[in-house]
Tab-separated table of C-alpha atoms in Angstrom:
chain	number	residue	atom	x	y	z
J	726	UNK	CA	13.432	-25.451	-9.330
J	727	UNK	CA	17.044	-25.636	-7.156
J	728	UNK	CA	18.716	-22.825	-5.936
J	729	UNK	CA	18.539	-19.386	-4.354
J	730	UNK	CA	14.810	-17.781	-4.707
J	731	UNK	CA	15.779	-14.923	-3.678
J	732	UNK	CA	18.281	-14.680	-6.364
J	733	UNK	CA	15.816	-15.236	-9.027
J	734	UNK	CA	13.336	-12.791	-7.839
J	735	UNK	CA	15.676	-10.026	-7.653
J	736	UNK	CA	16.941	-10.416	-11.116
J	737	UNK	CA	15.593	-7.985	-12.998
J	738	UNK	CA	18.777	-7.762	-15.901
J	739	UNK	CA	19.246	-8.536	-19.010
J	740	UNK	CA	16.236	-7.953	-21.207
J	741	UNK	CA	14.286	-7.768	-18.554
J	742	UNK	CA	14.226	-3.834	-17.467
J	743	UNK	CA	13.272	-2.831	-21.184
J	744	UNK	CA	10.584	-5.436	-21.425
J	745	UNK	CA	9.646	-4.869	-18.453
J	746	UNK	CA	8.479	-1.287	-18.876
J	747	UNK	CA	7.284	-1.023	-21.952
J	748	UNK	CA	4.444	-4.198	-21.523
J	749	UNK	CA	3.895	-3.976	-17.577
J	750	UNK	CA	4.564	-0.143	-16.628
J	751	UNK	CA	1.303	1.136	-18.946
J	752	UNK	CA	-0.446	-2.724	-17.126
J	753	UNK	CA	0.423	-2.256	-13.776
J	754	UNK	CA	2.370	0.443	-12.925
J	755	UNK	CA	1.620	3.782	-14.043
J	756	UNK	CA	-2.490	3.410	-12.716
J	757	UNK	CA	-1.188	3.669	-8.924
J	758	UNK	CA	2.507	6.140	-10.254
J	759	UNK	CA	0.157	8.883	-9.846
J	760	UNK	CA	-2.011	8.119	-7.013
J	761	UNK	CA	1.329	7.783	-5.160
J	762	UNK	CA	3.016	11.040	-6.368
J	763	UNK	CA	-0.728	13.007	-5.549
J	764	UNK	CA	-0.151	11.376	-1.705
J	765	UNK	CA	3.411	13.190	-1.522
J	766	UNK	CA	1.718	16.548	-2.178
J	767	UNK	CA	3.290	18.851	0.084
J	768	UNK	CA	6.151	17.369	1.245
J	769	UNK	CA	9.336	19.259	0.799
J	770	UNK	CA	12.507	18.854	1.671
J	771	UNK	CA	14.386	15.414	0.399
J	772	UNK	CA	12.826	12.330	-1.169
J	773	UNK	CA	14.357	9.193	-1.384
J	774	UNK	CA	12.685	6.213	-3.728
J	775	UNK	CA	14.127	2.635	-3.059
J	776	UNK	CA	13.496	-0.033	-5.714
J	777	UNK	CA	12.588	2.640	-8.427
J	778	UNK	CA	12.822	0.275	-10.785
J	779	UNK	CA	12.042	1.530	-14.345
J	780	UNK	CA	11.498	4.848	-12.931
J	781	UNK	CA	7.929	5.182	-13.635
J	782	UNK	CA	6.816	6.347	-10.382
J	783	UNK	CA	10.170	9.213	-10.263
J	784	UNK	CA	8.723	9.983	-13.056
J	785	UNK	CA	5.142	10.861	-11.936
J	786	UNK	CA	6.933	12.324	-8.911
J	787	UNK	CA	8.867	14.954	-11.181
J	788	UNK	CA	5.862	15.921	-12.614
J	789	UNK	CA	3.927	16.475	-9.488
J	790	UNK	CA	6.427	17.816	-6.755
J	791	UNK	CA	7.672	21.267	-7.089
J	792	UNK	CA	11.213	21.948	-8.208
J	793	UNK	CA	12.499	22.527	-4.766
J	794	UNK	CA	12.481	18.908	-3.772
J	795	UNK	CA	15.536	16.553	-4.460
J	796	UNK	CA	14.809	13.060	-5.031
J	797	UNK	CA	17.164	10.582	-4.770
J	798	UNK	CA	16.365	7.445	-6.765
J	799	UNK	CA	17.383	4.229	-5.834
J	800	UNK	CA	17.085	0.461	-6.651
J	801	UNK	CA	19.235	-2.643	-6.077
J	802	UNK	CA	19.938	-3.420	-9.640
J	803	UNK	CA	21.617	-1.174	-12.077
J	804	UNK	CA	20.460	-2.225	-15.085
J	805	UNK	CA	17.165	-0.991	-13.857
J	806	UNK	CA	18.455	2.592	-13.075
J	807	UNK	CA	19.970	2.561	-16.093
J	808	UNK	CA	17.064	2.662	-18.299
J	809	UNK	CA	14.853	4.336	-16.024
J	810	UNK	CA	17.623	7.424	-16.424
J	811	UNK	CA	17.792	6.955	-19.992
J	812	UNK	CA	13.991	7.607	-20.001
J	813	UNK	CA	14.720	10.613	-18.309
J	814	UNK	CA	17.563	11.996	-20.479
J	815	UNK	CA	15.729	14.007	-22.603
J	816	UNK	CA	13.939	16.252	-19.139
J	817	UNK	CA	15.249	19.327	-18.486
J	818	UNK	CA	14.176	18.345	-15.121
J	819	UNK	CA	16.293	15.021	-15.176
J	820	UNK	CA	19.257	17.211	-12.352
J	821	UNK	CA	16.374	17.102	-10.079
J	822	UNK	CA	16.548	13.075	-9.860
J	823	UNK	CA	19.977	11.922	-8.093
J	824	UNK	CA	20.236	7.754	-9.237
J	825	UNK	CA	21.885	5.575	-7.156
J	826	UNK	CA	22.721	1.946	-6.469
J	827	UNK	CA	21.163	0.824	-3.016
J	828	UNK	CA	20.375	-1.833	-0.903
J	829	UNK	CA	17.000	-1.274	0.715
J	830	UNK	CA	18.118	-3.493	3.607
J	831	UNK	CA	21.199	-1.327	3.794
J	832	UNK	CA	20.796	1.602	2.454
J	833	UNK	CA	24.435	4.019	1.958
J	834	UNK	CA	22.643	7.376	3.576
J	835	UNK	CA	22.672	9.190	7.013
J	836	UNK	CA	20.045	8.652	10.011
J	837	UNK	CA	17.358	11.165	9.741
J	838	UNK	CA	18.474	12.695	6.329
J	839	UNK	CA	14.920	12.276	3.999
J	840	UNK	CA	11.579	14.130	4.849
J	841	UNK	CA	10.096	10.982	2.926
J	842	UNK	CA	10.547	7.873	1.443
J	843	UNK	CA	8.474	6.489	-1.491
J	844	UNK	CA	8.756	2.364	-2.446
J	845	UNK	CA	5.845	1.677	-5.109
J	846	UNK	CA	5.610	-2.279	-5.048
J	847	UNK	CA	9.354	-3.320	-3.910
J	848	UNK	CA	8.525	-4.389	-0.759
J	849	UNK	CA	7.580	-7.849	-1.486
J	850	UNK	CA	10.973	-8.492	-2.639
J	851	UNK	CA	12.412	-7.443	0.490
J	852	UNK	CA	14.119	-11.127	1.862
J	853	UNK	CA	13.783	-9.289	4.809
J	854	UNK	CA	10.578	-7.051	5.191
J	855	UNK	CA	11.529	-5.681	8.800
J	856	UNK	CA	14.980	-4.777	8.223
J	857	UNK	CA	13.840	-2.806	5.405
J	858	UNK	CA	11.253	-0.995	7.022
J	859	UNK	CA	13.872	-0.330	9.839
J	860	UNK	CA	16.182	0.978	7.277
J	861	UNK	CA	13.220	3.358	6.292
J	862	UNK	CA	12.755	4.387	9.621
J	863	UNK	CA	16.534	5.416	10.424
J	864	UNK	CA	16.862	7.690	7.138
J	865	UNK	CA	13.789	9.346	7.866
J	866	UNK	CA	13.591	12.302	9.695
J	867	UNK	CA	11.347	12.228	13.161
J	868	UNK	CA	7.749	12.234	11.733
J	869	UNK	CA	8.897	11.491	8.027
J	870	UNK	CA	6.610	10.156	5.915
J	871	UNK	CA	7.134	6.552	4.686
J	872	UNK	CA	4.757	5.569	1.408
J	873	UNK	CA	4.594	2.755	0.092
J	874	UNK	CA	2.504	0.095	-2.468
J	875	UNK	CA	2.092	-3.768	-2.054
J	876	UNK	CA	-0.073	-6.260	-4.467
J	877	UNK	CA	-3.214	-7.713	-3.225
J	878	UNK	CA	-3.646	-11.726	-3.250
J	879	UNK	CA	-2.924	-12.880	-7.049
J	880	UNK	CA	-6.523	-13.756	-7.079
J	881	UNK	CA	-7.338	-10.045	-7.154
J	882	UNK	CA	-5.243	-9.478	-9.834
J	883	UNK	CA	-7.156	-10.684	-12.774
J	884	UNK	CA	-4.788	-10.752	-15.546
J	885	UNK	CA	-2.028	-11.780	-13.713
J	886	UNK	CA	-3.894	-15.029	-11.953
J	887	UNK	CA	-4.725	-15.886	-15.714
J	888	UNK	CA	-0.795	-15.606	-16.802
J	889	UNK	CA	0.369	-17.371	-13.370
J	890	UNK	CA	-1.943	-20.555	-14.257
J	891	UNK	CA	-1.589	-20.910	-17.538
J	892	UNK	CA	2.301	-20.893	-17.031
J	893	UNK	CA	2.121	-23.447	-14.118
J	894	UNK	CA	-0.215	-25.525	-16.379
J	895	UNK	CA	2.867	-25.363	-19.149
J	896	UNK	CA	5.000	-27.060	-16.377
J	897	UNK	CA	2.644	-29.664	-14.289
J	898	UNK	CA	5.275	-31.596	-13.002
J	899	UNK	CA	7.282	-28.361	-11.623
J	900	UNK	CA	5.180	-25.350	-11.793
J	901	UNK	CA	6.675	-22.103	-11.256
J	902	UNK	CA	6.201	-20.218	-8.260
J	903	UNK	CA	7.448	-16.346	-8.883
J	904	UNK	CA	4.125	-14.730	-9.211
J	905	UNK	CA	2.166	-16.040	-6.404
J	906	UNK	CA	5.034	-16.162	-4.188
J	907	UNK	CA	6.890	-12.990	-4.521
J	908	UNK	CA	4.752	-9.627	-5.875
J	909	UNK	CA	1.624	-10.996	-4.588
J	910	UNK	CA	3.075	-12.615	-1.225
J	911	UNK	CA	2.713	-9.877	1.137
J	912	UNK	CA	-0.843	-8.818	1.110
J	913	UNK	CA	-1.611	-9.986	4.879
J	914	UNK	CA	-2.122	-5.914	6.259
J	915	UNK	CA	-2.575	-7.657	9.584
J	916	UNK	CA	1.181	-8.292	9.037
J	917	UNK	CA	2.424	-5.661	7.608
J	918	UNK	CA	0.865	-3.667	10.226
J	919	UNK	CA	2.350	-5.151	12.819
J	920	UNK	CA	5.898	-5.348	10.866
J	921	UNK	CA	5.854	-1.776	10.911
J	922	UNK	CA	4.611	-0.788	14.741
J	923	UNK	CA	8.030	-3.588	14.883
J	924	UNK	CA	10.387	-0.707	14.098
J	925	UNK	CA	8.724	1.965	15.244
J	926	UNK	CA	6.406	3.116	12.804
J	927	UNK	CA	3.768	4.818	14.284
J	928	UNK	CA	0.554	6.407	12.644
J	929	UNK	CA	0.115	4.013	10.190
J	930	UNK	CA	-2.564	3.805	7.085
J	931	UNK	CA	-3.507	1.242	5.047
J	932	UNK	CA	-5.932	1.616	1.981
J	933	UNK	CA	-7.043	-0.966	-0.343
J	934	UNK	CA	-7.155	0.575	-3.731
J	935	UNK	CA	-8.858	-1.370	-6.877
J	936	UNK	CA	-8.326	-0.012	-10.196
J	937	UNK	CA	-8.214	-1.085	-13.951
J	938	UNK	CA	-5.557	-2.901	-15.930
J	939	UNK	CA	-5.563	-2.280	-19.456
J	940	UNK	CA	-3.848	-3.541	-22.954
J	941	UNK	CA	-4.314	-3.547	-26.305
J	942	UNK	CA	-3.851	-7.207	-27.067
J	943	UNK	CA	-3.697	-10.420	-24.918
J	944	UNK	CA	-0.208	-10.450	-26.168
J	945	UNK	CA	1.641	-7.611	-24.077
J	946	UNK	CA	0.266	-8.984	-20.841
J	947	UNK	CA	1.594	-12.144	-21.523
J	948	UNK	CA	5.144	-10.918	-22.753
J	949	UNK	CA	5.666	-8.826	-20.110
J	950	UNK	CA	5.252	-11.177	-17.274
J	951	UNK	CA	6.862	-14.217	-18.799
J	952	UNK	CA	9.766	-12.556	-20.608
J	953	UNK	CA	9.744	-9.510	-18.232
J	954	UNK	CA	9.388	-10.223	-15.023
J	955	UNK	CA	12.096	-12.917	-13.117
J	956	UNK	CA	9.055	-15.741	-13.935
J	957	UNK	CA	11.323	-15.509	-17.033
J	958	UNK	CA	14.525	-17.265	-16.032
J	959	UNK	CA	12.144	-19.666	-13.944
J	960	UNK	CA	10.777	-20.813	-17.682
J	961	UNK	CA	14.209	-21.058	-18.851
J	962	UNK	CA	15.434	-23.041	-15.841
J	963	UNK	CA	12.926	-25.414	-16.692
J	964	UNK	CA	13.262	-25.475	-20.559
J	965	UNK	CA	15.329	-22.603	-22.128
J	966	UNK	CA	13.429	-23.270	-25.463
J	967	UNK	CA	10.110	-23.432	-24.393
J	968	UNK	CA	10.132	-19.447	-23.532
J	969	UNK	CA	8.103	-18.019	-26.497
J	970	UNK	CA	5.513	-21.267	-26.586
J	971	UNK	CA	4.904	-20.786	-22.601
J	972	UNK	CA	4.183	-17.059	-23.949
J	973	UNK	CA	2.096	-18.182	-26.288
J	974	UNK	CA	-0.015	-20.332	-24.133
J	975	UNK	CA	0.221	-17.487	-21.543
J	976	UNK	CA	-1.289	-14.979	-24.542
J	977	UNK	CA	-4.254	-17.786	-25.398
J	978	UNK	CA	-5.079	-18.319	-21.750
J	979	UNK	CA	-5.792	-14.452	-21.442
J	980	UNK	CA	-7.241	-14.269	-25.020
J	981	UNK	CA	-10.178	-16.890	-23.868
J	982	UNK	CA	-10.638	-14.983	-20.483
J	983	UNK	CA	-11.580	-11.524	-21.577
J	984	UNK	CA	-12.495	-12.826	-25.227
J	985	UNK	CA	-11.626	-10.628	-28.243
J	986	UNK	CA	-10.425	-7.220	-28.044
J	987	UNK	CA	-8.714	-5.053	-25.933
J	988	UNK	CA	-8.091	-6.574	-22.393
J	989	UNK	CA	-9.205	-4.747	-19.532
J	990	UNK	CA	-8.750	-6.462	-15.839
J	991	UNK	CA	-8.869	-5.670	-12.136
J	992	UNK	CA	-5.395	-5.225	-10.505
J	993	UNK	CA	-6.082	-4.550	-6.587
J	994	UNK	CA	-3.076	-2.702	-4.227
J	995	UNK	CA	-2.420	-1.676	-0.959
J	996	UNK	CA	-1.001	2.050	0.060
J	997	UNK	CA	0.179	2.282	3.048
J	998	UNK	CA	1.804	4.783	5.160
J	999	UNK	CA	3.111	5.577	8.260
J	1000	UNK	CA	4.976	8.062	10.313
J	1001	UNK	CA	8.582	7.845	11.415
């Protein structure tokens, strides 16, 4: 497919966001929100979250930190803040979150202003993985804490290998790329280690953490990452009409894997941290 990668991987508008959360936040997301929020235990002062996304982990972190903290919110795309604020509305506790608009790579805050930063699987969509951990570095205070969540290799990721190869079977000719190349590209810790000591980092931690991935039907799996995720308007670049079939093919693939029933997979992280 021509044209900017980066561009597609980053666009998370449109139907996306709401899609997006309801099929692949209960999938994906919400088994490691927690885990994350339980690792901030302690910490007070200010927070800041880049690519919150949906909000699912500010949410968890609402629930777990004590009302003293201020998080600050961020993600690159607005239409992604906007729903993950409108999920929020209804909290009494929704003054506590400040959203904003930000850059990761170039984030709009003062050197040493956050006691910690928090970035639940938006690092692999960094075009630019040291300048965003450099970024992380200068908001932090001296010996903030810097948290964050990467995917495994897609082949640890049962449910989403299954989607990713029954949509490049859909397309032999010019099979698409997102999955394998974007959320599950930066698994190497060797690299991300050493990405990290790059800027500065110091102290760092990484943990491998394998949990379960679970849905009702083979259905929401495969509608969240075809119509969900940016694989989405790689389908439609290819045939703009052929976006429910792919999902259909997507939904049988995963159907024949775990057989009848509900659908219950492995889904394998990263957590790292490290000390400013």
């Amino acid at each position: 497919m021509g044209g900017d990668m980066a561009d597609v991987d980053k666009a998370f508008a449109g139907a996306i966001p709401a899609l997006y959360d309801r099929y692949l936040g209960p999938l994906l997301f919400e088994p490691y929100a927690g885990d994350m929020a339980r690792r901030l235990t302690g910490v007070e002062g200010r927070i800041l979250e880049t690519a919150a996304g949906t909000g699912i982990v500010t949410r968890a972190l609402v629930q777990t930190l004590p009302a003293s903290v201020e998080l600050v919110a961020t993600d690159l795309n607005q239409p992604m803040l906007d729903h993950a604020a409108q999920k929020l509305d209804a909290s009494r506790e929704t003054p506590r979150v400040i959203w904003q608009q930000a850059n990761a790579l170039s984030l709009p805050f003062e050197s040493d202003s956050f006691d910690a930063l928090v970035c639940q699987f938006g690092v692999m969509f960094f075009p630019d993985k040291s300048a965003g951990f450099a970024e992380a570095r200068r908001v932090l205070k001296p010996g903030g804490r810097f948290l964050f969540s990467v995917w495994d290799r897609i082949e640890d990721n049962e449910i989403a290998a299954v989607v990713s190869a029954a949509v490049a079977a859909a397309f032999p000719d010019d099979p698409p790329g997102f999955m394998a190349r974007t959320p599950h590209g930066y698994h190497d810790t060797g690299r991300i280690r050493d990405d990290l000591h790059g800027v500065g980092f110091t102290d760092i931690g990484i943990e491998t953490v394998t949990l379960r991935s679970r849905a009702a039907t083979a259905a929401d799996p495969a509608t969240g990452f075809c119509q969900g995720t940016p694989m989405r308007l790689e389908i439609e670049a290819r045939d703009a009409g052929r976006l429910d079939e792919v999902t259909d093919l997507a939904t049988q693939a995963i159907a024949r894997h775990f057989a009848d029933g509900p659908i219950d997979g492995r889904i394998q992280a990263h957590v790292i941290t490290a000390v400013a």
